[in-house]
């Protein structure tokens, strides 16, 4: 009798576990009902990495192949005519994607120094070249051609061995010139040769092999989600995959799904609504304002300054978003000094001001109604309001119009420095008296955080 009870109890636990793992069905209504794992909203800041065969010409854009061969945009055509023989193909770039200087631990150290909490690496962009030895991408992957290395595996291993950053993987659904995709497109996506033999097997492979906690989908090729079987794949991802408890996904799972279905919303590249959204969102943007991939010919003016990057992070977090900031490594595996400098500068700023970014939520006001360049965040557990000043006021004081302060109760501090005096202003708000500090005494160099407690 005892044996039967134990066996029944074991069966019950197994059934409960099975039911809890099979709660999502392949419909958008079900998929969209999954709560976003908490770690993602708490993290706030990640690093995007665009790396591939497009890093070899490193001219114009990571869309080089498309602009050169399909759209025949003149600067790309001229570049090839001037520098390469007439019979040179895009595939001929692949052996030059050598990655001889790629050191995954060195990259990890740079990413960790930025203050980011996760990375997203391009495993395959629209060119179709995979940074791992995909079984479904014969002779068009980094193990067969070029580096002869599993670049995704090296990055995943180093990240987990030498940091607390979470691994994210980008994967393009479609491929510009894959004949199977072109055949399906010609059939108006009534056939699905390409997703069943290429896209879906690769998605299952990178999830089971590398266990990413962010799966960043892109490139629907104007095909509907039913063609990609997106809800079927996501149901597996959320129910039965090895990362089912912690994985987060975006909204690029088929034509019409962006900003509507999936995990968090991206809505558009460089998305910055400037106001609070009801749904969790991410601003994916790039330090080189004109390209996601590395450009050898990029002038300094095209790189965003650290002031611009900090401002973008602050505005994004104030409005409830995460920032995914992109770099483009070189074909030989280096992170160019300007990208490294920007990342380390972000880390310096977050080292002082991180309490106003990580684990925060949007406050009732996102920016100050009257004082320019002041953005707010909030930490409910500490009942702390953070007012982030993107510019240091010339007059030595700043008026915060949104917080309701009470004399004898409200305390204000300059993060990284100490307590400050304040006085009430009418009809509401407070005037904060900023300290007179020399440059070397400033807690940081770019944006400054006031921490308010005892205010509402």
GROMACS .gro file of C-alpha atoms in nm:
model
  456
    1UNK     CA    1   0.000   0.000   0.000
    2UNK     CA    2   0.280   0.239   0.091
    3UNK     CA    3   0.457   0.148  -0.233
    4UNK     CA    4   0.146   0.228  -0.438
    5UNK     CA    5   0.102   0.563  -0.260
    6UNK     CA    6   0.464   0.655  -0.331
    7UNK     CA    7   0.429   0.553  -0.694
    8UNK     CA    8   0.104   0.753  -0.730
    9UNK     CA    9   0.267   1.054  -0.565
   10UNK     CA   10   0.558   1.025  -0.805
   11UNK     CA   11   0.322   0.997  -1.101
   12UNK     CA   12   0.131   1.303  -0.977
   13UNK     CA   13   0.451   1.507  -0.950
   14UNK     CA   14   0.549   1.394  -1.300
   15UNK     CA   15   0.207   1.494  -1.437
   16UNK     CA   16   0.219   1.832  -1.266
   17UNK     CA   17   0.565   1.890  -1.407
   18UNK     CA   18   0.450   1.778  -1.753
   19UNK     CA   19   0.144   2.002  -1.740
   20UNK     CA   20   0.346   2.303  -1.626
   21UNK     CA   21   0.587   2.247  -1.915
   22UNK     CA   22   0.311   2.216  -2.173
   23UNK     CA   23   0.103   2.518  -2.093
   24UNK     CA   24   0.150   2.711  -2.419
   25UNK     CA   25  -0.021   2.615  -2.742
   26UNK     CA   26   0.079   2.737  -3.090
   27UNK     CA   27  -0.151   3.040  -3.108
   28UNK     CA   28  -0.054   3.402  -3.061
   29UNK     CA   29  -0.312   3.437  -2.785
   30UNK     CA   30  -0.135   3.166  -2.587
   31UNK     CA   31   0.222   3.267  -2.678
   32UNK     CA   32   0.156   3.633  -2.592
   33UNK     CA   33   0.018   3.535  -2.251
   34UNK     CA   34   0.357   3.415  -2.126
   35UNK     CA   35   0.499   3.649  -1.861
   36UNK     CA   36   0.835   3.799  -1.951
   37UNK     CA   37   1.107   3.652  -1.725
   38UNK     CA   38   1.193   3.915  -1.465
   39UNK     CA   39   1.568   3.918  -1.528
   40UNK     CA   40   1.523   4.092  -1.863
   41UNK     CA   41   1.342   4.400  -1.732
   42UNK     CA   42   1.591   4.424  -1.444
   43UNK     CA   43   1.893   4.407  -1.678
   44UNK     CA   44   1.813   4.723  -1.882
   45UNK     CA   45   2.131   4.718  -2.096
   46UNK     CA   46   2.276   4.475  -2.348
   47UNK     CA   47   2.535   4.466  -2.625
   48UNK     CA   48   2.444   4.376  -2.985
   49UNK     CA   49   2.722   4.229  -3.203
   50UNK     CA   50   2.690   4.228  -3.584
   51UNK     CA   51   2.962   4.003  -3.726
   52UNK     CA   52   2.974   3.800  -4.046
   53UNK     CA   53   3.105   3.785  -4.403
   54UNK     CA   54   2.983   4.146  -4.445
   55UNK     CA   55   3.269   4.235  -4.207
   56UNK     CA   56   3.515   4.155  -4.489
   57UNK     CA   57   3.424   4.428  -4.741
   58UNK     CA   58   3.332   4.639  -4.435
   59UNK     CA   59   3.202   4.905  -4.666
   60UNK     CA   60   2.873   5.091  -4.645
   61UNK     CA   61   2.656   4.849  -4.452
   62UNK     CA   62   2.602   4.491  -4.339
   63UNK     CA   63   2.351   4.484  -4.627
   64UNK     CA   64   2.648   4.502  -4.865
   65UNK     CA   65   2.556   4.193  -5.072
   66UNK     CA   66   2.197   4.309  -5.126
   67UNK     CA   67   2.292   4.667  -5.212
   68UNK     CA   68   2.566   4.551  -5.452
   69UNK     CA   69   2.401   4.258  -5.632
   70UNK     CA   70   2.027   4.315  -5.599
   71UNK     CA   71   1.970   4.689  -5.580
   72UNK     CA   72   2.295   4.774  -5.760
   73UNK     CA   73   2.344   5.094  -5.560
   74UNK     CA   74   2.619   5.289  -5.732
   75UNK     CA   75   2.874   5.337  -5.450
   76UNK     CA   76   2.871   4.960  -5.388
   77UNK     CA   77   2.903   4.877  -5.759
   78UNK     CA   78   3.187   5.129  -5.795
   79UNK     CA   79   3.365   4.990  -5.487
   80UNK     CA   80   3.367   4.640  -5.634
   81UNK     CA   81   3.470   4.753  -5.983
   82UNK     CA   82   3.763   4.954  -5.845
   83UNK     CA   83   3.895   4.697  -5.599
   84UNK     CA   84   3.806   4.345  -5.719
   85UNK     CA   85   3.824   4.146  -6.043
   86UNK     CA   86   3.507   4.125  -6.257
   87UNK     CA   87   3.433   3.762  -6.169
   88UNK     CA   88   3.460   3.816  -5.791
   89UNK     CA   89   3.150   3.694  -5.605
   90UNK     CA   90   3.023   3.763  -5.254
   91UNK     CA   91   3.110   3.406  -5.162
   92UNK     CA   92   3.474   3.487  -5.237
   93UNK     CA   93   3.475   3.716  -4.933
   94UNK     CA   94   3.416   3.421  -4.696
   95UNK     CA   95   3.775   3.284  -4.691
   96UNK     CA   96   3.888   3.635  -4.589
   97UNK     CA   97   3.662   3.622  -4.282
   98UNK     CA   98   3.954   3.490  -4.079
   99UNK     CA   99   3.892   3.595  -3.715
  100UNK     CA  100   4.258   3.528  -3.629
  101UNK     CA  101   4.252   3.790  -3.352
  102UNK     CA  102   3.920   3.677  -3.206
  103UNK     CA  103   3.966   3.607  -2.836
  104UNK     CA  104   3.630   3.532  -2.674
  105UNK     CA  105   3.762   3.596  -2.324
  106UNK     CA  106   3.895   3.936  -2.429
  107UNK     CA  107   3.556   4.023  -2.580
  108UNK     CA  108   3.387   3.905  -2.261
  109UNK     CA  109   3.610   4.133  -2.051
  110UNK     CA  110   3.517   4.432  -2.269
  111UNK     CA  111   3.145   4.351  -2.257
  112UNK     CA  112   3.153   4.304  -1.879
  113UNK     CA  113   3.336   4.635  -1.836
  114UNK     CA  114   3.047   4.815  -2.015
  115UNK     CA  115   2.797   4.739  -1.740
  116UNK     CA  116   2.580   4.541  -1.983
  117UNK     CA  117   2.394   4.241  -1.844
  118UNK     CA  118   2.349   4.045  -2.168
  119UNK     CA  119   2.482   4.024  -2.522
  120UNK     CA  120   2.316   3.935  -2.853
  121UNK     CA  121   2.548   3.786  -3.117
  122UNK     CA  122   2.449   3.746  -3.482
  123UNK     CA  123   2.461   3.372  -3.546
  124UNK     CA  124   2.333   3.428  -3.900
  125UNK     CA  125   2.243   3.751  -4.078
  126UNK     CA  126   2.042   3.779  -4.402
  127UNK     CA  127   2.347   3.665  -4.601
  128UNK     CA  128   2.289   3.314  -4.461
  129UNK     CA  129   2.645   3.255  -4.339
  130UNK     CA  130   2.637   3.091  -3.994
  131UNK     CA  131   2.895   3.160  -3.722
  132UNK     CA  132   2.867   2.799  -3.608
  133UNK     CA  133   2.900   2.475  -3.805
  134UNK     CA  134   2.536   2.453  -3.908
  135UNK     CA  135   2.442   2.113  -4.049
  136UNK     CA  136   2.198   2.295  -4.277
  137UNK     CA  137   2.442   2.548  -4.421
  138UNK     CA  138   2.698   2.334  -4.603
  139UNK     CA  139   3.018   2.518  -4.689
  140UNK     CA  140   2.860   2.851  -4.589
  141UNK     CA  141   2.953   2.853  -4.221
  142UNK     CA  142   3.248   2.954  -4.003
  143UNK     CA  143   3.360   2.596  -3.936
  144UNK     CA  144   3.385   2.499  -4.305
  145UNK     CA  145   3.505   2.834  -4.445
  146UNK     CA  146   3.710   3.125  -4.310
  147UNK     CA  147   3.797   3.092  -3.941
  148UNK     CA  148   3.737   2.713  -3.933
  149UNK     CA  149   3.605   2.771  -3.579
  150UNK     CA  150   3.275   2.756  -3.392
  151UNK     CA  151   3.260   3.127  -3.311
  152UNK     CA  152   2.922   3.101  -3.136
  153UNK     CA  153   3.044   2.818  -2.915
  154UNK     CA  154   3.362   3.003  -2.819
  155UNK     CA  155   3.166   3.316  -2.729
  156UNK     CA  156   2.908   3.122  -2.528
  157UNK     CA  157   3.173   2.930  -2.332
  158UNK     CA  158   3.384   3.237  -2.251
  159UNK     CA  159   3.082   3.441  -2.147
  160UNK     CA  160   2.969   3.175  -1.899
  161UNK     CA  161   3.317   3.097  -1.770
  162UNK     CA  162   3.435   3.454  -1.715
  163UNK     CA  163   3.128   3.671  -1.650
  164UNK     CA  164   2.772   3.684  -1.525
  165UNK     CA  165   2.642   3.814  -1.859
  166UNK     CA  166   2.358   3.625  -2.022
  167UNK     CA  167   2.393   3.492  -2.375
  168UNK     CA  168   2.161   3.612  -2.648
  169UNK     CA  169   2.162   3.496  -3.010
  170UNK     CA  170   2.033   3.680  -3.317
  171UNK     CA  171   1.904   3.468  -3.606
  172UNK     CA  172   1.763   3.584  -3.939
  173UNK     CA  173   1.458   3.389  -4.053
  174UNK     CA  174   1.510   3.451  -4.423
  175UNK     CA  175   1.817   3.464  -4.648
  176UNK     CA  176   1.837   3.705  -4.939
  177UNK     CA  177   1.957   3.472  -5.211
  178UNK     CA  178   1.875   3.124  -5.087
  179UNK     CA  179   1.708   2.948  -5.383
  180UNK     CA  180   1.468   2.759  -5.156
  181UNK     CA  181   1.343   3.085  -5.005
  182UNK     CA  182   1.317   3.240  -5.350
  183UNK     CA  183   1.114   2.937  -5.465
  184UNK     CA  184   0.874   2.973  -5.171
  185UNK     CA  185   0.845   3.347  -5.234
  186UNK     CA  186   0.765   3.280  -5.601
  187UNK     CA  187   0.490   3.047  -5.477
  188UNK     CA  188   0.358   3.330  -5.257
  189UNK     CA  189   0.460   3.128  -4.951
  190UNK     CA  190   0.210   2.850  -5.017
  191UNK     CA  191   0.510   2.614  -5.000
  192UNK     CA  192   0.750   2.600  -4.706
  193UNK     CA  193   1.062   2.426  -4.834
  194UNK     CA  194   1.295   2.686  -4.684
  195UNK     CA  195   1.171   2.706  -4.322
  196UNK     CA  196   1.136   2.329  -4.288
  197UNK     CA  197   1.481   2.247  -4.427
  198UNK     CA  198   1.681   2.552  -4.314
  199UNK     CA  199   1.535   2.806  -4.071
  200UNK     CA  200   1.356   2.585  -3.822
  201UNK     CA  201   1.628   2.316  -3.796
  202UNK     CA  202   1.882   2.592  -3.730
  203UNK     CA  203   1.664   2.756  -3.465
  204UNK     CA  204   1.617   2.426  -3.280
  205UNK     CA  205   1.992   2.360  -3.312
  206UNK     CA  206   2.117   2.689  -3.168
  207UNK     CA  207   1.871   2.672  -2.877
  208UNK     CA  208   1.957   2.315  -2.777
  209UNK     CA  209   2.330   2.354  -2.842
  210UNK     CA  210   2.403   2.700  -2.695
  211UNK     CA  211   2.105   2.758  -2.463
  212UNK     CA  212   2.058   3.132  -2.525
  213UNK     CA  213   1.848   3.334  -2.281
  214UNK     CA  214   1.763   3.592  -2.549
  215UNK     CA  215   1.651   3.472  -2.892
  216UNK     CA  216   1.649   3.773  -3.122
  217UNK     CA  217   1.459   3.692  -3.441
  218UNK     CA  218   1.475   3.913  -3.751
  219UNK     CA  219   1.418   3.918  -4.126
  220UNK     CA  220   1.075   3.777  -4.203
  221UNK     CA  221   1.120   3.832  -4.578
  222UNK     CA  222   0.761   3.963  -4.595
  223UNK     CA  223   0.638   3.611  -4.521
  224UNK     CA  224   0.363   3.554  -4.260
  225UNK     CA  225   0.431   3.386  -3.928
  226UNK     CA  226   0.234   3.081  -4.043
  227UNK     CA  227   0.497   3.024  -4.316
  228UNK     CA  228   0.771   3.026  -4.051
  229UNK     CA  229   0.561   2.817  -3.807
  230UNK     CA  230   0.661   3.077  -3.548
  231UNK     CA  231   0.393   2.994  -3.291
  232UNK     CA  232   0.477   2.623  -3.314
  233UNK     CA  233   0.844   2.692  -3.254
  234UNK     CA  234   0.775   2.938  -2.971
  235UNK     CA  235   0.542   2.690  -2.802
  236UNK     CA  236   0.830   2.440  -2.800
  237UNK     CA  237   1.072   2.710  -2.680
  238UNK     CA  238   0.847   2.805  -2.388
  239UNK     CA  239   0.732   2.452  -2.297
  240UNK     CA  240   1.012   2.207  -2.363
  241UNK     CA  241   1.338   2.378  -2.458
  242UNK     CA  242   1.634   2.376  -2.218
  243UNK     CA  243   1.587   2.753  -2.162
  244UNK     CA  244   1.207   2.748  -2.120
  245UNK     CA  245   1.218   2.914  -1.776
  246UNK     CA  246   1.445   3.209  -1.857
  247UNK     CA  247   1.446   3.271  -2.233
  248UNK     CA  248   1.307   3.596  -2.371
  249UNK     CA  249   1.221   3.665  -2.734
  250UNK     CA  250   1.137   3.968  -2.942
  251UNK     CA  251   0.855   4.045  -3.185
  252UNK     CA  252   1.003   3.971  -3.529
  253UNK     CA  253   0.844   3.637  -3.611
  254UNK     CA  254   0.668   3.706  -3.940
  255UNK     CA  255   0.508   3.983  -4.142
  256UNK     CA  256   0.275   4.184  -3.917
  257UNK     CA  257   0.402   4.044  -3.587
  258UNK     CA  258   0.640   4.330  -3.506
  259UNK     CA  259   0.514   4.551  -3.224
  260UNK     CA  260   0.215   4.315  -3.192
  261UNK     CA  261   0.318   3.960  -3.097
  262UNK     CA  262   0.600   3.775  -2.925
  263UNK     CA  263   0.796   3.864  -2.612
  264UNK     CA  264   0.922   4.220  -2.579
  265UNK     CA  265   0.859   4.468  -2.862
  266UNK     CA  266   1.127   4.623  -3.081
  267UNK     CA  267   0.882   4.794  -3.321
  268UNK     CA  268   1.162   4.939  -3.538
  269UNK     CA  269   1.539   4.978  -3.535
  270UNK     CA  270   1.645   5.268  -3.313
  271UNK     CA  271   1.296   5.277  -3.163
  272UNK     CA  272   1.256   5.558  -2.910
  273UNK     CA  273   0.890   5.642  -2.838
  274UNK     CA  274   0.970   5.915  -2.583
  275UNK     CA  275   0.681   5.809  -2.361
  276UNK     CA  276   0.579   5.509  -2.149
  277UNK     CA  277   0.446   5.201  -2.329
  278UNK     CA  278   0.212   4.942  -2.181
  279UNK     CA  279   0.428   4.657  -2.313
  280UNK     CA  280   0.797   4.589  -2.242
  281UNK     CA  281   1.014   4.711  -2.529
  282UNK     CA  282   1.372   4.740  -2.644
  283UNK     CA  283   1.563   5.010  -2.829
  284UNK     CA  284   1.817   4.839  -3.053
  285UNK     CA  285   2.059   5.097  -3.187
  286UNK     CA  286   2.417   5.120  -3.300
  287UNK     CA  287   2.720   5.326  -3.202
  288UNK     CA  288   2.805   5.378  -3.570
  289UNK     CA  289   2.497   5.575  -3.666
  290UNK     CA  290   2.506   5.458  -4.029
  291UNK     CA  291   2.581   5.087  -4.007
  292UNK     CA  292   2.542   4.781  -3.784
  293UNK     CA  293   2.842   4.603  -3.934
  294UNK     CA  294   3.199   4.736  -3.918
  295UNK     CA  295   3.289   5.005  -4.173
  296UNK     CA  296   3.653   5.071  -4.253
  297UNK     CA  297   3.561   5.406  -4.409
  298UNK     CA  298   3.344   5.538  -4.123
  299UNK     CA  299   3.442   5.894  -4.022
  300UNK     CA  300   3.453   5.995  -3.657
  301UNK     CA  301   3.141   6.210  -3.693
  302UNK     CA  302   2.931   5.899  -3.762
  303UNK     CA  303   3.006   5.750  -3.419
  304UNK     CA  304   2.775   5.857  -3.139
  305UNK     CA  305   2.948   6.033  -2.851
  306UNK     CA  306   2.936   5.896  -2.497
  307UNK     CA  307   2.705   6.186  -2.406
  308UNK     CA  308   2.461   6.075  -2.677
  309UNK     CA  309   2.483   5.712  -2.567
  310UNK     CA  310   2.422   5.788  -2.199
  311UNK     CA  311   2.131   6.013  -2.296
  312UNK     CA  312   1.983   5.732  -2.508
  313UNK     CA  313   2.016   5.482  -2.223
  314UNK     CA  314   1.855   5.720  -1.973
  315UNK     CA  315   1.561   5.812  -2.195
  316UNK     CA  316   1.505   5.447  -2.289
  317UNK     CA  317   1.501   5.322  -1.930
  318UNK     CA  318   1.286   5.613  -1.813
  319UNK     CA  319   1.024   5.510  -2.067
  320UNK     CA  320   1.032   5.146  -1.960
  321UNK     CA  321   1.263   5.006  -2.228
  322UNK     CA  322   1.589   4.817  -2.249
  323UNK     CA  323   1.882   4.945  -2.455
  324UNK     CA  324   2.060   4.705  -2.692
  325UNK     CA  325   2.368   4.893  -2.813
  326UNK     CA  326   2.546   4.757  -3.119
  327UNK     CA  327   2.910   4.722  -3.217
  328UNK     CA  328   3.056   4.574  -3.537
  329UNK     CA  329   3.379   4.373  -3.499
  330UNK     CA  330   3.636   4.347  -3.778
  331UNK     CA  331   3.680   4.050  -4.011
  332UNK     CA  332   3.989   3.943  -3.815
  333UNK     CA  333   3.805   3.941  -3.483
  334UNK     CA  334   3.894   4.275  -3.324
  335UNK     CA  335   3.667   4.519  -3.144
  336UNK     CA  336   3.789   4.853  -3.278
  337UNK     CA  337   3.927   5.093  -3.014
  338UNK     CA  338   3.644   5.344  -3.060
  339UNK     CA  339   3.384   5.076  -2.982
  340UNK     CA  340   3.588   4.953  -2.685
  341UNK     CA  341   3.623   5.309  -2.553
  342UNK     CA  342   3.249   5.373  -2.576
  343UNK     CA  343   3.171   5.046  -2.398
  344UNK     CA  344   3.418   5.114  -2.116
  345UNK     CA  345   3.284   5.469  -2.083
  346UNK     CA  346   2.932   5.332  -2.042
  347UNK     CA  347   3.067   5.105  -1.770
  348UNK     CA  348   3.229   5.398  -1.591
  349UNK     CA  349   2.900   5.588  -1.593
  350UNK     CA  350   2.699   5.287  -1.477
  351UNK     CA  351   2.957   5.217  -1.207
  352UNK     CA  352   2.844   5.539  -1.040
  353UNK     CA  353   2.484   5.570  -1.157
  354UNK     CA  354   2.378   5.208  -1.199
  355UNK     CA  355   2.135   5.222  -0.906
  356UNK     CA  356   1.921   5.460  -1.115
  357UNK     CA  357   1.915   5.212  -1.405
  358UNK     CA  358   1.927   4.847  -1.297
  359UNK     CA  359   1.622   4.695  -1.124
  360UNK     CA  360   1.424   5.017  -1.167
  361UNK     CA  361   1.078   5.074  -1.309
  362UNK     CA  362   0.926   5.365  -1.493
  363UNK     CA  363   0.795   5.633  -1.255
  364UNK     CA  364   0.461   5.818  -1.293
  365UNK     CA  365   0.647   6.091  -1.487
  366UNK     CA  366   0.915   6.006  -1.742
  367UNK     CA  367   1.073   6.348  -1.786
  368UNK     CA  368   1.031   6.679  -1.611
  369UNK     CA  369   0.752   6.895  -1.745
  370UNK     CA  370   0.945   7.223  -1.718
  371UNK     CA  371   1.314   7.158  -1.654
  372UNK     CA  372   1.476   7.032  -1.977
  373UNK     CA  373   1.695   6.720  -1.995
  374UNK     CA  374   1.573   6.569  -1.667
  375UNK     CA  375   1.451   6.207  -1.677
  376UNK     CA  376   1.306   5.998  -1.394
  377UNK     CA  377   1.330   5.635  -1.285
  378UNK     CA  378   1.195   5.466  -0.973
  379UNK     CA  379   1.295   5.186  -0.737
  380UNK     CA  380   0.978   5.066  -0.555
  381UNK     CA  381   1.151   4.850  -0.291
  382UNK     CA  382   1.343   5.151  -0.164
  383UNK     CA  383   1.072   5.404  -0.252
  384UNK     CA  384   1.348   5.601  -0.422
  385UNK     CA  385   1.292   5.841  -0.711
  386UNK     CA  386   1.590   5.911  -0.937
  387UNK     CA  387   1.616   6.233  -1.135
  388UNK     CA  388   1.889   6.207  -1.397
  389UNK     CA  389   2.028   6.538  -1.524
  390UNK     CA  390   2.172   6.512  -1.875
  391UNK     CA  391   2.329   6.858  -1.833
  392UNK     CA  392   2.485   7.016  -1.526
  393UNK     CA  393   2.285   7.337  -1.457
  394UNK     CA  394   2.495   7.651  -1.505
  395UNK     CA  395   2.318   7.841  -1.225
  396UNK     CA  396   2.404   7.581  -0.962
  397UNK     CA  397   2.045   7.475  -0.890
  398UNK     CA  398   1.783   7.259  -1.056
  399UNK     CA  399   1.407   7.270  -1.010
  400UNK     CA  400   1.230   6.934  -1.012
  401UNK     CA  401   0.863   7.002  -1.083
  402UNK     CA  402   0.728   6.646  -1.072
  403UNK     CA  403   0.817   6.508  -0.723
  404UNK     CA  404   0.599   6.602  -0.426
  405UNK     CA  405   0.845   6.680  -0.147
  406UNK     CA  406   0.787   6.734   0.226
  407UNK     CA  407   1.020   6.939   0.444
  408UNK     CA  408   1.169   6.734   0.725
  409UNK     CA  409   1.095   6.411   0.541
  410UNK     CA  410   1.229   6.431   0.187
  411UNK     CA  411   1.601   6.374   0.146
  412UNK     CA  412   1.802   6.444  -0.169
  413UNK     CA  413   2.148   6.312  -0.253
  414UNK     CA  414   2.381   6.345  -0.551
  415UNK     CA  415   2.472   5.985  -0.630
  416UNK     CA  416   2.845   5.936  -0.588
  417UNK     CA  417   2.878   6.250  -0.377
  418UNK     CA  418   2.637   6.287  -0.083
  419UNK     CA  419   2.341   6.475   0.066
  420UNK     CA  420   2.218   6.802  -0.080
  421UNK     CA  421   2.004   7.086   0.050
  422UNK     CA  422   1.674   7.170  -0.112
  423UNK     CA  423   1.389   7.415  -0.078
  424UNK     CA  424   1.023   7.397  -0.183
  425UNK     CA  425   0.893   7.592  -0.482
  426UNK     CA  426   0.538   7.695  -0.563
  427UNK     CA  427   0.298   7.565  -0.676
  428UNK     CA  428   0.482   7.234  -0.638
  429UNK     CA  429   0.824   7.080  -0.669
  430UNK     CA  430   1.161   7.153  -0.516
  431UNK     CA  431   1.477   7.347  -0.592
  432UNK     CA  432   1.789   7.138  -0.534
  433UNK     CA  433   2.108   7.324  -0.447
  434UNK     CA  434   2.393   7.157  -0.632
  435UNK     CA  435   2.743   7.151  -0.484
  436UNK     CA  436   3.025   7.357  -0.628
  437UNK     CA  437   3.265   7.087  -0.741
  438UNK     CA  438   3.584   7.098  -0.941
  439UNK     CA  439   3.605   6.873  -1.246
  440UNK     CA  440   3.803   6.610  -1.055
  441UNK     CA  441   3.547   6.611  -0.771
  442UNK     CA  442   3.251   6.536  -0.998
  443UNK     CA  443   3.111   6.187  -0.936
  444UNK     CA  444   3.104   6.126  -1.312
  445UNK     CA  445   3.162   6.317  -1.633
  446UNK     CA  446   2.846   6.294  -1.841
  447UNK     CA  447   2.510   6.280  -1.663
  448UNK     CA  448   2.431   6.313  -1.293
  449UNK     CA  449   2.177   6.142  -1.073
  450UNK     CA  450   1.978   6.286  -0.783
  451UNK     CA  451   1.830   6.028  -0.544
  452UNK     CA  452   1.510   6.135  -0.367
  453UNK     CA  453   1.362   5.948  -0.072
  454UNK     CA  454   1.059   6.050   0.130
  455UNK     CA  455   0.897   6.202  -0.178
  456UNK     CA  456   0.610   6.093  -0.400
   0.00000   0.00000   0.00000
